[in-house]
Coordinates of C-alpha atoms and ligand atoms in Angstrom, one line a residue:
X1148 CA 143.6 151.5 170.1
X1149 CA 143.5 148.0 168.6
X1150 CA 140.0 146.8 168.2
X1151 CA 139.3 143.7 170.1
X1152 CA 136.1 141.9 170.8
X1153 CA 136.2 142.7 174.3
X1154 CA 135.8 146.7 173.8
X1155 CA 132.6 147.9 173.9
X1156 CA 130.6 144.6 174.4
X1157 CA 127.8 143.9 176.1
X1158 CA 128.8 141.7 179.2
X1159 CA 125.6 139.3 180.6
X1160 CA 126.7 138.0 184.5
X1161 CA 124.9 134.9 185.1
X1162 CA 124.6 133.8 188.7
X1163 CA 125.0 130.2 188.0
X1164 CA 122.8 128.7 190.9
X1165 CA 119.9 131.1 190.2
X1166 CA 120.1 131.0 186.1
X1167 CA 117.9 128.1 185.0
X1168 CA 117.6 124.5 186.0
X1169 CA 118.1 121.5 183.5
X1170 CA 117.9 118.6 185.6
X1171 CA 114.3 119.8 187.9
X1172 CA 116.8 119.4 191.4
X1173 CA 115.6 123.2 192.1
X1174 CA 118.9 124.2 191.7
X1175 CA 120.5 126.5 188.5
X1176 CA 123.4 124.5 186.6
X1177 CA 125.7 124.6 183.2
X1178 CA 123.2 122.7 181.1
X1179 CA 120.3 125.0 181.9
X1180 CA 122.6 127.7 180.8
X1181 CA 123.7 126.2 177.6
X1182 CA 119.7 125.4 177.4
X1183 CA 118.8 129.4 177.3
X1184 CA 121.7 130.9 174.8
X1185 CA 119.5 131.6 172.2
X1186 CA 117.4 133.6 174.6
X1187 CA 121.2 135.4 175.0
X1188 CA 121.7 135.9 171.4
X1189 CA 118.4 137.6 171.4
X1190 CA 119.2 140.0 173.9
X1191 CA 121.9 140.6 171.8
X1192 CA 125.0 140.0 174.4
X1193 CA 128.5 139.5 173.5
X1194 CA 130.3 137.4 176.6
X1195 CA 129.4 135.7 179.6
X1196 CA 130.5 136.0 183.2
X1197 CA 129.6 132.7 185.1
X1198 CA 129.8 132.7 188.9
X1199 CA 131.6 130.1 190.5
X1200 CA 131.0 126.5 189.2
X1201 CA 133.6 124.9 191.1
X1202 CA 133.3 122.2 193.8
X1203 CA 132.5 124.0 196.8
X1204 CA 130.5 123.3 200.1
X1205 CA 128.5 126.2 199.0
X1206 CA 129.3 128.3 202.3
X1207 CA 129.5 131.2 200.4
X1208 CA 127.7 130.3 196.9
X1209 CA 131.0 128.8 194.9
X1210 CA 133.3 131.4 196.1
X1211 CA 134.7 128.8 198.7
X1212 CA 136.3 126.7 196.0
X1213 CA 137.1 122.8 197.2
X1214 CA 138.6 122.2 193.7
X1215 CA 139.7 124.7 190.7
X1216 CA 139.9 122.0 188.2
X1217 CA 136.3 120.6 188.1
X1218 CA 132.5 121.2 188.6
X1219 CA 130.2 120.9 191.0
X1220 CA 127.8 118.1 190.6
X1221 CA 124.9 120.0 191.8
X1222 CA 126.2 122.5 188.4
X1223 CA 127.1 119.6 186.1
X1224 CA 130.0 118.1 184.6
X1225 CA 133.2 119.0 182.8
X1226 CA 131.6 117.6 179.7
X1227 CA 129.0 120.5 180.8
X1228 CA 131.0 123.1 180.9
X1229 CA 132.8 121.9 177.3
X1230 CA 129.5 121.8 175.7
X1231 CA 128.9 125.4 177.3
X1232 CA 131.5 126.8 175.6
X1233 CA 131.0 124.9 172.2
X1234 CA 127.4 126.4 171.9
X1235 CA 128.4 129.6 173.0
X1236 CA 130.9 130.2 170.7
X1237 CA 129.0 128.6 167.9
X1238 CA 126.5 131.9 168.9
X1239 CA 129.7 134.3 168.9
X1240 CA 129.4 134.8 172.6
X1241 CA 132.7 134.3 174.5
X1242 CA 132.5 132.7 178.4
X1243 CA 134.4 134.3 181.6
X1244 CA 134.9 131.9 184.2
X1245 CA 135.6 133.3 188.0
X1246 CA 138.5 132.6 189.2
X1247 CA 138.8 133.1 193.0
X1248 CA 142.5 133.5 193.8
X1249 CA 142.1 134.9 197.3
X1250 CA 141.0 132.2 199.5
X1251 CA 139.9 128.2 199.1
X1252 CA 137.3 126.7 201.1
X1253 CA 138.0 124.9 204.0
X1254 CA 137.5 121.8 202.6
X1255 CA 140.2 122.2 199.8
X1256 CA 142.8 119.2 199.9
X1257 CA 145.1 122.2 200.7
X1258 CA 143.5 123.3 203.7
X1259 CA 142.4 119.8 204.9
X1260 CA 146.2 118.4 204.6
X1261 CA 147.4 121.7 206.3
X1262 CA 145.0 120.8 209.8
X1263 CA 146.7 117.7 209.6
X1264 CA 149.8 118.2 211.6
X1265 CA 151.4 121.7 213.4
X1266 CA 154.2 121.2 211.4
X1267 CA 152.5 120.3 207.7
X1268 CA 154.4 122.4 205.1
X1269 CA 150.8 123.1 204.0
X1270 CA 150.1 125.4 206.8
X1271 CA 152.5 128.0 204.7
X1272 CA 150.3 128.2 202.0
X1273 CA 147.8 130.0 204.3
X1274 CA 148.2 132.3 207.3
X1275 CA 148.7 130.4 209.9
X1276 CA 149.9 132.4 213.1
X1277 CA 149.8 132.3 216.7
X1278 CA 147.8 134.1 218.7
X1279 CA 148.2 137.0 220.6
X1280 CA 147.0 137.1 224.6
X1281 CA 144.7 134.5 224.2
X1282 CA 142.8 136.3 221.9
X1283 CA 143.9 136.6 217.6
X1284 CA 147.1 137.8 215.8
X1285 CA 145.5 141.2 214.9
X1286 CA 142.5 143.1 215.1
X1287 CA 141.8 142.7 211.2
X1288 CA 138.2 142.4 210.5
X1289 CA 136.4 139.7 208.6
X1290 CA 133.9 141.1 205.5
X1291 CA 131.5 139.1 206.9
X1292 CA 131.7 140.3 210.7
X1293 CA 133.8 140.0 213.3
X1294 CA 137.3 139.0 213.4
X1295 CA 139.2 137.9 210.4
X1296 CA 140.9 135.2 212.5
X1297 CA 139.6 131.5 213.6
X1298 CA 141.0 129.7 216.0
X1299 CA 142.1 125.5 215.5
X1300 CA 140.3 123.4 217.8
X1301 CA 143.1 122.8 221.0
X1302 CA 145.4 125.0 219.4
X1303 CA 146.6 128.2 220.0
X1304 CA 147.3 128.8 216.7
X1305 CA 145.1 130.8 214.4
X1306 CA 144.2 131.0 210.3
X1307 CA 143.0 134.5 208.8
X1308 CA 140.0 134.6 206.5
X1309 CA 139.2 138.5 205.1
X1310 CA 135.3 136.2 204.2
X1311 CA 133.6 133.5 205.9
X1312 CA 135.8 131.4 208.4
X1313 CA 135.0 128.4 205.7
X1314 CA 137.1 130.8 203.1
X1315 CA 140.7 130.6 204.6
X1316 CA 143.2 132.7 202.9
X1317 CA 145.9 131.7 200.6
X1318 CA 149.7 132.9 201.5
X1319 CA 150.2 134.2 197.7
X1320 CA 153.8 135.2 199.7
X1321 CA 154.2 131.5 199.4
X1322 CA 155.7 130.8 195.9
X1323 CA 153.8 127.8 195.4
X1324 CA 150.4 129.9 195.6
X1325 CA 151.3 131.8 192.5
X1326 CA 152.6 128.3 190.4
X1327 CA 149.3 126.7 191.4
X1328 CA 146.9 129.7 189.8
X1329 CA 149.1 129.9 187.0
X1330 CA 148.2 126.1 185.8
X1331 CA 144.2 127.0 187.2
X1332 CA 144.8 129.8 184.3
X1333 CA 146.0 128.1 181.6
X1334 CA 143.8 125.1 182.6
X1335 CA 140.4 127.1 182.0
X1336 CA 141.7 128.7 179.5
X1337 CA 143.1 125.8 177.2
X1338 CA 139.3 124.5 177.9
X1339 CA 137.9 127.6 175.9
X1340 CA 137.1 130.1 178.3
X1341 CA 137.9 133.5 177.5
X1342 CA 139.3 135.1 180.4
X1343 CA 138.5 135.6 184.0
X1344 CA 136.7 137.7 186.4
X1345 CA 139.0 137.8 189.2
X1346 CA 137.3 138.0 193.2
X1347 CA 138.5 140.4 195.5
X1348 CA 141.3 141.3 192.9
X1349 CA 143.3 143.7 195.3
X1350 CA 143.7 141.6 198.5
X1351 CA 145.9 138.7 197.2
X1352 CA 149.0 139.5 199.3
X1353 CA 148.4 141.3 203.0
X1354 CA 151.0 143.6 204.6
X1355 CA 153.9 140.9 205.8
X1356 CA 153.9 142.3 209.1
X1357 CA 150.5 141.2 209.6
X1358 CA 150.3 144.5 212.1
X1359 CA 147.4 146.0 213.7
X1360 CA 145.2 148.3 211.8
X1361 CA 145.5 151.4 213.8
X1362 CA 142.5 153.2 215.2
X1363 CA 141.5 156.8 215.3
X1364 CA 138.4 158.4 217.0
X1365 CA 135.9 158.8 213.8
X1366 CA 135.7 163.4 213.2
X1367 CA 131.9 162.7 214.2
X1368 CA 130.7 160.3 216.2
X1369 CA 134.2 159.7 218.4
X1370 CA 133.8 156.4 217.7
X1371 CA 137.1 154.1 217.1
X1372 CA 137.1 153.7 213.3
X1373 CA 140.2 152.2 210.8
X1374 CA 142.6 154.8 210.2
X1375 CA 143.0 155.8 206.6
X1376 CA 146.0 155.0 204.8
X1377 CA 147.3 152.0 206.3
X1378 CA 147.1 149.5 203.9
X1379 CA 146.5 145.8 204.8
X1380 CA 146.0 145.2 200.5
X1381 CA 147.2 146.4 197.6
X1382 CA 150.5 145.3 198.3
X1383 CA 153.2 145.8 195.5
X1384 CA 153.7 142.2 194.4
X1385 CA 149.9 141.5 193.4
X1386 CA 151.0 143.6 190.4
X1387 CA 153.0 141.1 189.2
X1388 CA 150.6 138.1 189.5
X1389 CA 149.0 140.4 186.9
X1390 CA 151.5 140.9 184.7
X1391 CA 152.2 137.8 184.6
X1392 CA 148.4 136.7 184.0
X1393 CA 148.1 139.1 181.5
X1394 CA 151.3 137.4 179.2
X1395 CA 149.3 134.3 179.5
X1396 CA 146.0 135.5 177.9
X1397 CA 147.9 137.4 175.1
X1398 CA 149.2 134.1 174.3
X1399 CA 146.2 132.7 173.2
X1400 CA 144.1 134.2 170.2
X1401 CA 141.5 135.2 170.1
X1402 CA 142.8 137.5 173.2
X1403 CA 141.5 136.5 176.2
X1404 CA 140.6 139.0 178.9
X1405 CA 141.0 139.5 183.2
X1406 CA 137.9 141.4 184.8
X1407 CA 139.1 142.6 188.4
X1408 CA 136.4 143.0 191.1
X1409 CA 137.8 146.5 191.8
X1410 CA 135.1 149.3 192.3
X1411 CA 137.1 152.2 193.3
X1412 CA 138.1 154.7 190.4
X1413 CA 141.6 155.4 192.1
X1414 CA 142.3 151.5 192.5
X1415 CA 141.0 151.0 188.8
X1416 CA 143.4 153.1 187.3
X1417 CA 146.5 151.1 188.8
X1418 CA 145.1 147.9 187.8
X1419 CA 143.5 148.7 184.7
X1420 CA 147.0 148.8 182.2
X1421 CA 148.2 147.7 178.8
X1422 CA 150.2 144.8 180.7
X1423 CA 148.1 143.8 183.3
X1424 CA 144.0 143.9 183.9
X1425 CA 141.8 144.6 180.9
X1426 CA 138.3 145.9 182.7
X1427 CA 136.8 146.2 186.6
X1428 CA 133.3 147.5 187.2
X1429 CA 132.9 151.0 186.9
X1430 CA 129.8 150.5 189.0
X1431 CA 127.0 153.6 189.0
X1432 CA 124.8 153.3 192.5
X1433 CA 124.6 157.1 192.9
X1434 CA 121.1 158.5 193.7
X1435 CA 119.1 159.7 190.8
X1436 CA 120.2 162.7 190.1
X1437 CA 121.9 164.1 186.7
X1438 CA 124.8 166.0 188.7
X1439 CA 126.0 162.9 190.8
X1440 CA 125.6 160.5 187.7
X1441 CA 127.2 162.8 185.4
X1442 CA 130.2 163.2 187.6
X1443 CA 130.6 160.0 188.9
X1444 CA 130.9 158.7 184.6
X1445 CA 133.9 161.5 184.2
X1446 CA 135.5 160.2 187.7
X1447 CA 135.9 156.3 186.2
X1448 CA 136.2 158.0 182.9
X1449 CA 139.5 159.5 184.1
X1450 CA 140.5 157.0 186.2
X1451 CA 141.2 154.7 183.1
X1452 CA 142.3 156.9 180.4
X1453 CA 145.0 156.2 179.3
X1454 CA 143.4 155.1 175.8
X1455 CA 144.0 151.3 176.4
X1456 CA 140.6 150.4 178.2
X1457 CA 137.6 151.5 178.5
X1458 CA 135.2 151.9 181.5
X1459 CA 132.7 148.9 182.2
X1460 CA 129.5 150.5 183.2
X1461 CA 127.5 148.1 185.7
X1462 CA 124.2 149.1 187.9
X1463 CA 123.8 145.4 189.5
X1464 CA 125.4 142.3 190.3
X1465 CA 124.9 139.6 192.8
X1466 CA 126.5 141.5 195.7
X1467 CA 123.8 144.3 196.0
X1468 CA 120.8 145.4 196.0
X1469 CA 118.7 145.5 192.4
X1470 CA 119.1 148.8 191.3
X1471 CA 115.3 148.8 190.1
X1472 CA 115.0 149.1 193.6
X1473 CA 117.7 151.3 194.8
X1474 CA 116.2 153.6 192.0
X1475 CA 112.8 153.6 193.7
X1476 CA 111.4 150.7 193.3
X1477 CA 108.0 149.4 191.4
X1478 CA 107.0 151.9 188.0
X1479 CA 109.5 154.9 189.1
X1480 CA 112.3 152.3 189.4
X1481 CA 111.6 150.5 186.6
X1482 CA 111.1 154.0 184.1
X1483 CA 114.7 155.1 185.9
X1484 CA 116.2 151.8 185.0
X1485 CA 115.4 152.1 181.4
X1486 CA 116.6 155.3 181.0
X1487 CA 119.9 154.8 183.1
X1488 CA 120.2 151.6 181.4
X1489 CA 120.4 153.5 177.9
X1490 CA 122.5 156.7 179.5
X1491 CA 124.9 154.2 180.0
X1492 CA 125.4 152.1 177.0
X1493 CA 125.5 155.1 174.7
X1494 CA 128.8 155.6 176.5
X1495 CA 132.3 154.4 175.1
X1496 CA 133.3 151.3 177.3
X1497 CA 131.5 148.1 178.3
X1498 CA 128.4 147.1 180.1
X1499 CA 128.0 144.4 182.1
X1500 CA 123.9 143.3 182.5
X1501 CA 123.7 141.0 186.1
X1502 CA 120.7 138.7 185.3
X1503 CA 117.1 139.8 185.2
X1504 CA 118.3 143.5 184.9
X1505 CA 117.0 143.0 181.5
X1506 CA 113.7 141.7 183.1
X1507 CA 113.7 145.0 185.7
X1508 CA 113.8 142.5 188.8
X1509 CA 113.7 144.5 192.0
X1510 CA 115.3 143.1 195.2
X1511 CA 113.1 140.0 196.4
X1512 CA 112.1 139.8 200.1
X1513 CA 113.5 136.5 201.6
X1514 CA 112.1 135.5 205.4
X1515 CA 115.0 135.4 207.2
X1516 CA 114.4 131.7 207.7
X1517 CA 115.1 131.2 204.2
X1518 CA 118.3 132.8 204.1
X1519 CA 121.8 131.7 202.7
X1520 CA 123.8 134.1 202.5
X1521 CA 126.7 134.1 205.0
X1522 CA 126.9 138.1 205.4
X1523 CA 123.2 137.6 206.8
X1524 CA 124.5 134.5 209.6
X1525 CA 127.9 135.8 210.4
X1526 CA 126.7 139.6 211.3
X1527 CA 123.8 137.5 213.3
X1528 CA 121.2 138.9 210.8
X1529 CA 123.1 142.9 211.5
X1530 CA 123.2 142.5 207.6
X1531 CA 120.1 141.7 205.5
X1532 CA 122.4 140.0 203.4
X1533 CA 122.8 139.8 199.6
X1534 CA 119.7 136.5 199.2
X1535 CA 117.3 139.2 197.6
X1536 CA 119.0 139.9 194.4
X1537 CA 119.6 135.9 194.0
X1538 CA 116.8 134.9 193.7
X1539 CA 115.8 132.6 190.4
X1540 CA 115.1 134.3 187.1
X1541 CA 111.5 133.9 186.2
X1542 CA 111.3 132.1 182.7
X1543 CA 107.2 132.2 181.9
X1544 CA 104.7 133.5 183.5
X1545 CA 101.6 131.3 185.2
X1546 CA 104.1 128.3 185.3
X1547 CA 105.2 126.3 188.6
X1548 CA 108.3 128.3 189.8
X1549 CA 108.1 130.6 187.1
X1550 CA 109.9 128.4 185.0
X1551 CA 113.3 128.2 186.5
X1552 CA 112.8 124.5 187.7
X1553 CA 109.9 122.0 188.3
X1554 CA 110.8 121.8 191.9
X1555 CA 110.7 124.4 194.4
X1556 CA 113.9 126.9 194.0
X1557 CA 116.7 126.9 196.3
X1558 CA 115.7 130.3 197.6
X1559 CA 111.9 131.3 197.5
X1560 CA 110.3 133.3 194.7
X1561 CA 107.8 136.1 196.5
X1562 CA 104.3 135.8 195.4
X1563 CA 103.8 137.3 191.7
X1564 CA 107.6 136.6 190.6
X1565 CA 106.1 135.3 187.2
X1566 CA 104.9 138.8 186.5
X1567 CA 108.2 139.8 185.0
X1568 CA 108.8 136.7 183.0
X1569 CA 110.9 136.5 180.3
X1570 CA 108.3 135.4 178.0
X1571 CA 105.4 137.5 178.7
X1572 CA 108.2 140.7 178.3
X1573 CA 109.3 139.3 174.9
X1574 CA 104.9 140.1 173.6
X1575 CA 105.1 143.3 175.0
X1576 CA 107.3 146.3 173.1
X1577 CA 107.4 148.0 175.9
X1578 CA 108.9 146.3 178.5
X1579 CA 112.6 146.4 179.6
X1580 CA 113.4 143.3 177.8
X1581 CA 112.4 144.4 174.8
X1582 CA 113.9 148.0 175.2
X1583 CA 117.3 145.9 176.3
X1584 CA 117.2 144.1 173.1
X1585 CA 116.4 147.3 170.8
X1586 CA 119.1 149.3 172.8
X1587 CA 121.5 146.7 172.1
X1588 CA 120.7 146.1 168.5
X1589 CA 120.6 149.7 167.8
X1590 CA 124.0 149.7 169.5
X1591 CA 125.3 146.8 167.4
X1592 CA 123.8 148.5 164.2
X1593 CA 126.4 151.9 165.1
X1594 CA 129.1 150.2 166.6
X1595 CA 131.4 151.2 163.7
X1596 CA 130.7 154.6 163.3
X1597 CA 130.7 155.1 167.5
X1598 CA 134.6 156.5 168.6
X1599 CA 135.5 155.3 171.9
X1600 CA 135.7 159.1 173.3
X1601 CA 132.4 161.2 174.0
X1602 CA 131.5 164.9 175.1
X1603 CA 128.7 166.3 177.8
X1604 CA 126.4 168.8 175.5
X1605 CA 124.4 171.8 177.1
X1606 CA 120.9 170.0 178.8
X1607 CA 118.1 171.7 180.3
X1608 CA 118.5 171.4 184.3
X1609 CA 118.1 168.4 185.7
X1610 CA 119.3 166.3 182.7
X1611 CA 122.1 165.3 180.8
X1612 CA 122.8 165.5 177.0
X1613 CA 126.1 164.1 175.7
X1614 CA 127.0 163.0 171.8
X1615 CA 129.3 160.4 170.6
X1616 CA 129.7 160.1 167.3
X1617 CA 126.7 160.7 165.1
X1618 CA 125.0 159.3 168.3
X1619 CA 122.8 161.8 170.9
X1620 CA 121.9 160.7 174.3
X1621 CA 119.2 162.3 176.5
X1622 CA 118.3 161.6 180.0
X1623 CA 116.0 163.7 182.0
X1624 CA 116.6 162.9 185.7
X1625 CA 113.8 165.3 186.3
X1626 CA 109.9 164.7 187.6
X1627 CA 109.0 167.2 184.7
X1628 CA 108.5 167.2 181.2
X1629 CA 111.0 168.2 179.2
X1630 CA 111.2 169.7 175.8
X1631 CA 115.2 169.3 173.9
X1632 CA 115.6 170.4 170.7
X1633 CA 117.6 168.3 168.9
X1634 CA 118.2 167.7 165.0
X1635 CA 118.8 164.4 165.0
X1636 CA 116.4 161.7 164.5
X1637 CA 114.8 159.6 167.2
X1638 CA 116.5 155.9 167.4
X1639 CA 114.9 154.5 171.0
X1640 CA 113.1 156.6 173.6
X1641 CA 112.8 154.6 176.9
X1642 CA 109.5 155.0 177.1
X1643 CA 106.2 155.1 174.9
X1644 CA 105.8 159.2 175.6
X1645 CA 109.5 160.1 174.5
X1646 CA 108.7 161.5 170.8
X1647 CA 110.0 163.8 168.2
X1648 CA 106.9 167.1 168.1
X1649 CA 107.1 170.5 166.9
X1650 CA 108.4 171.6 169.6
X1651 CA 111.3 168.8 169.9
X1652 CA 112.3 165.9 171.8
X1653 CA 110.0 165.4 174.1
X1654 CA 110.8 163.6 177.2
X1655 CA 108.6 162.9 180.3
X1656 CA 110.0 162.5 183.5
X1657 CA 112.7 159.8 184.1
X1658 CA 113.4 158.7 180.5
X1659 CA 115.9 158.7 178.2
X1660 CA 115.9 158.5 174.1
X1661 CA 118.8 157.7 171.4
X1662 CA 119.6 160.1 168.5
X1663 CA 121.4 159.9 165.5
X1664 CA 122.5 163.7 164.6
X1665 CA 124.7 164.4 161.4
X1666 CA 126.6 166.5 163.2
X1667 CA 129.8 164.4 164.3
X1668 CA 130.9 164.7 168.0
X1669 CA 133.4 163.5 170.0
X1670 CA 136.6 164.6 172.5
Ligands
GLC1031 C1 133.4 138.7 196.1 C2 132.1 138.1 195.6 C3 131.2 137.8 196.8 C4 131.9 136.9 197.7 C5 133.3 137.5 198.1 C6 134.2 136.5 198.8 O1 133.1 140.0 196.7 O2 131.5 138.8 194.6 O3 130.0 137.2 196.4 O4 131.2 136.7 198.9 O5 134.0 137.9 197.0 O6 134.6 135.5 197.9
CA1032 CA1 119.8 121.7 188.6

């Protein structure tokens, strides 16, 4: 395995809009980014993933992109974006851009010329199709509710859109589709980024025959549900978009790198090859419990084995709910977060950190009113919506707004948000920044020494011992105390009462400690 930058680093997604806010409008934006990358050296992380910076209406946050060669004015300017990447490679941290292939926004000259005229040779560069019995083509759903068909004003003829009807989707069947994203990849890339996280990597081209999903009674309830096995994604040919992407990046040195937004182990290890993507999420929202954690690391650690690539461990990103929270919220939540946090970067592979992980932010409430989020409009407030784990980082505590912005934020901070700001964690050695920081120094410090394979040891019930290397990792899952004996010498406990006595390790419940043994393990 060639050793490249990307293997093993420590990923940091930054939700553009939410990040920090240079220019007081309320509103996150490239400059307030480049403003807080010393506070991204200190955490110690090794690339970027930027969400969508693109001209865009904002229907769906940036991923309904009006223009894939520039930057929104609300986010800055191309100069912006150029002194981004200066500053951040002058700190060793490389930059990821999104690049959302799938669909345009409604208001893309594409879409905008293709409503121009029944006949506009546009209209093949998206699905447009006519309806079927006054109603649309197919019964495909949308993501964000209801159909995945909209209908043109007067027309019988319908678009699809697998999102929001403002996110029509391309016709990637349409050979002009694939030229276009191939110059949106070198663009970005000859600008410095280095490499892409790709949206909804799997959907790119649907089944030609655009045919109905077939419906079977659901083995419970009776109730009409998809059937399994018909595939309306993963067609054959997205493979070779891919490919081809893949020869681009290893074009350019140092070797740039595609992130697919693929979750599912199976999926993961078709996409995840020597000549096509180099990482997707290997994301852990199991309930907390050492069993289900420990076998859903072996099932993305299979999926991608082929000794090429490397799982990349995530908890959180801006499409669920904060895992403080889905861990249990408040103290419980937050001792569970360090430990899993430290479970999982022990592990061969990447990590990717979502912003204010690192600051244990739970999901925020949002009144409804306040809302954005299409999920939450388009299921007519079914769904709660994904607002919650947007909300703005908190920068210092007792300031105005926390310290993202002098004005009000976009979305509302609850009352108390300053509480986990970034500065009053930084005074205190024990909170989870400055456990994030240790862990990822102490990480740094072993790199070398650390093999990219590891092996599960024998752990008292309810916890989970595995060694890589000269490095030991703990976790006790349980409500208990627990008492490991161990030879190795304590590097990082998660918490305060994780220390080396007579009688061991000792770990109270739902912690986690690093060891460095002299025995040498690995499989
Ligand atoms: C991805 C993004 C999500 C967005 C969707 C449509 O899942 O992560 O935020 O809504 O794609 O682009
Ligand atoms: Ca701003």
């Amino acid at each position: 395995m060639r050793s490249s930058w990307w293997r093993n680093a420590a990923f940091y997604q930054v939700y553009v809009r939410s990040f920090a806010d240079a220019n007081g409008d309320g509103i996150g934006d490239l400059p307030g980014i480049t403003s807080r990358l010393d506070y991204l050296k200190t955490l110690g992380v090794d690339g970027l993933w930027l969400t969508p910076f693109y001209p865009s209406p904002q229907e769906d946050h940036g991923y309904d992109v009006a223009d894939y060669y520039g930057v929104n004015p609300e986010y800055g300017t191309l100069e912006d974006f150029d002194r981004l990447i200066t500053q951040a490679h002058r700190r060793a941290i490389r930059v990821l851009v999104d690049l959302v292939p799938n669909h345009t926004s409604n208001t893309h000259a594409w879409f905008l010329a293709a409503l121009g005229a029944p006949d506009d040779p546009h209209r093949g560069l998206y699905y447009f199709v006519q309806g079927r019995d006054g109603g649309p083509p197919n019964n495909w759903q949308s993501a964000f509710g209801g159909p995945a068909w909209a209908r043109l004003n007067g027309s019988t003829d319908w678009y699809m859109h697998l999102f929001a009807p403002e996110q029509p989707d391309l016709n990637w069947w349409n050979p002009d589709v694939p030229a276009e994203f191939r110059k949106i990849v070198r663009y970005w890339l000859d600008r410095g980024a280095d490499g892409f996280r790709i949206d909804v990597a799997v959907s790119l081209y649907k089944r030609r025959d655009l045919a109905d999903r077939p419906m079977v009674p659901d083995r419970v309830t009776g109730a009409p549900t998809a059937a399994p096995g018909f595939e309306i994604l993963d067609q054959p040919e997205v493979h070779g978009v891919y490919r081809d992407w893949r020869h681009i990046t290893g074009e350019y040195e140092p070797e740039r790198v595609l992130v697919g937004e693929i979750f599912d182990p199976g999926r993961q290890s078709r996409y995840i090859r020597p000549d096509e993507l180099h990482m997707a999420f290997a994301m852990l929202d199991r309930r907390w419990d050492a069993p289900l954690w420990r076998q859903r690391i072996d099932v993305y650690r299979r999926a991608i084995s082929r000794g090429t690539s490397l799982p990349s461990w995530t908890q959180s990103n801006h499409d669920v709910v904060r895992h403080v929270t889905r861990l249990g919220g408040d103290g419980i939540g937050r001792a569970r977060a360090k430990a899993s946090a430290m479970l999982l970067l022990g592990l061969p592979g990447q990590y990717f950190i979502y912003q204010g992980e690192e600051l244990g932010l739970e999901q925020a409430y949002v009144p409804p009113e306040r809302r954005e989020d299409p999920l939450f409009t388009h299921s007519h407030g079914q769904q709660a919506g994904r607002d919650g784990c947007r909300v703005p980082m908190p920068w210092r505590q007792h300031e105005p707004n926390a310290g993202f912005s002098t004005s009000p934020p976009w979305l509302p901070m609850p009352p108390g948000w300053d509480r986990n700001a970034a500065d009053a964690q930084a005074r205190s050695a024990t909170s989870m920044l400055s456990l994030y920081r240790r862990v990822l120094a102490t990480r740094r410090g072993l790199a070398r020494r650390l093999p990219n394979t590891m092996r599960w040891a024998r752990a008292p019930q309810d916890c989970l011992v595995y060694h890589r290397g000269p490095l030991a990792v703990v976790c006790n899952f349980s409500r208990r105390h627990v008492d490991v004996e161990r030879p190795g010498r304590l590097l990082v406990g998660s918490a305060p009462g994780v220390v080396q006595g007579e009688a061991g390790l000792h770990l109270p419940p739902n912690s986690a400690a690093w060891l460095e043994t002299r025995r040498s393990a690995g499989s």
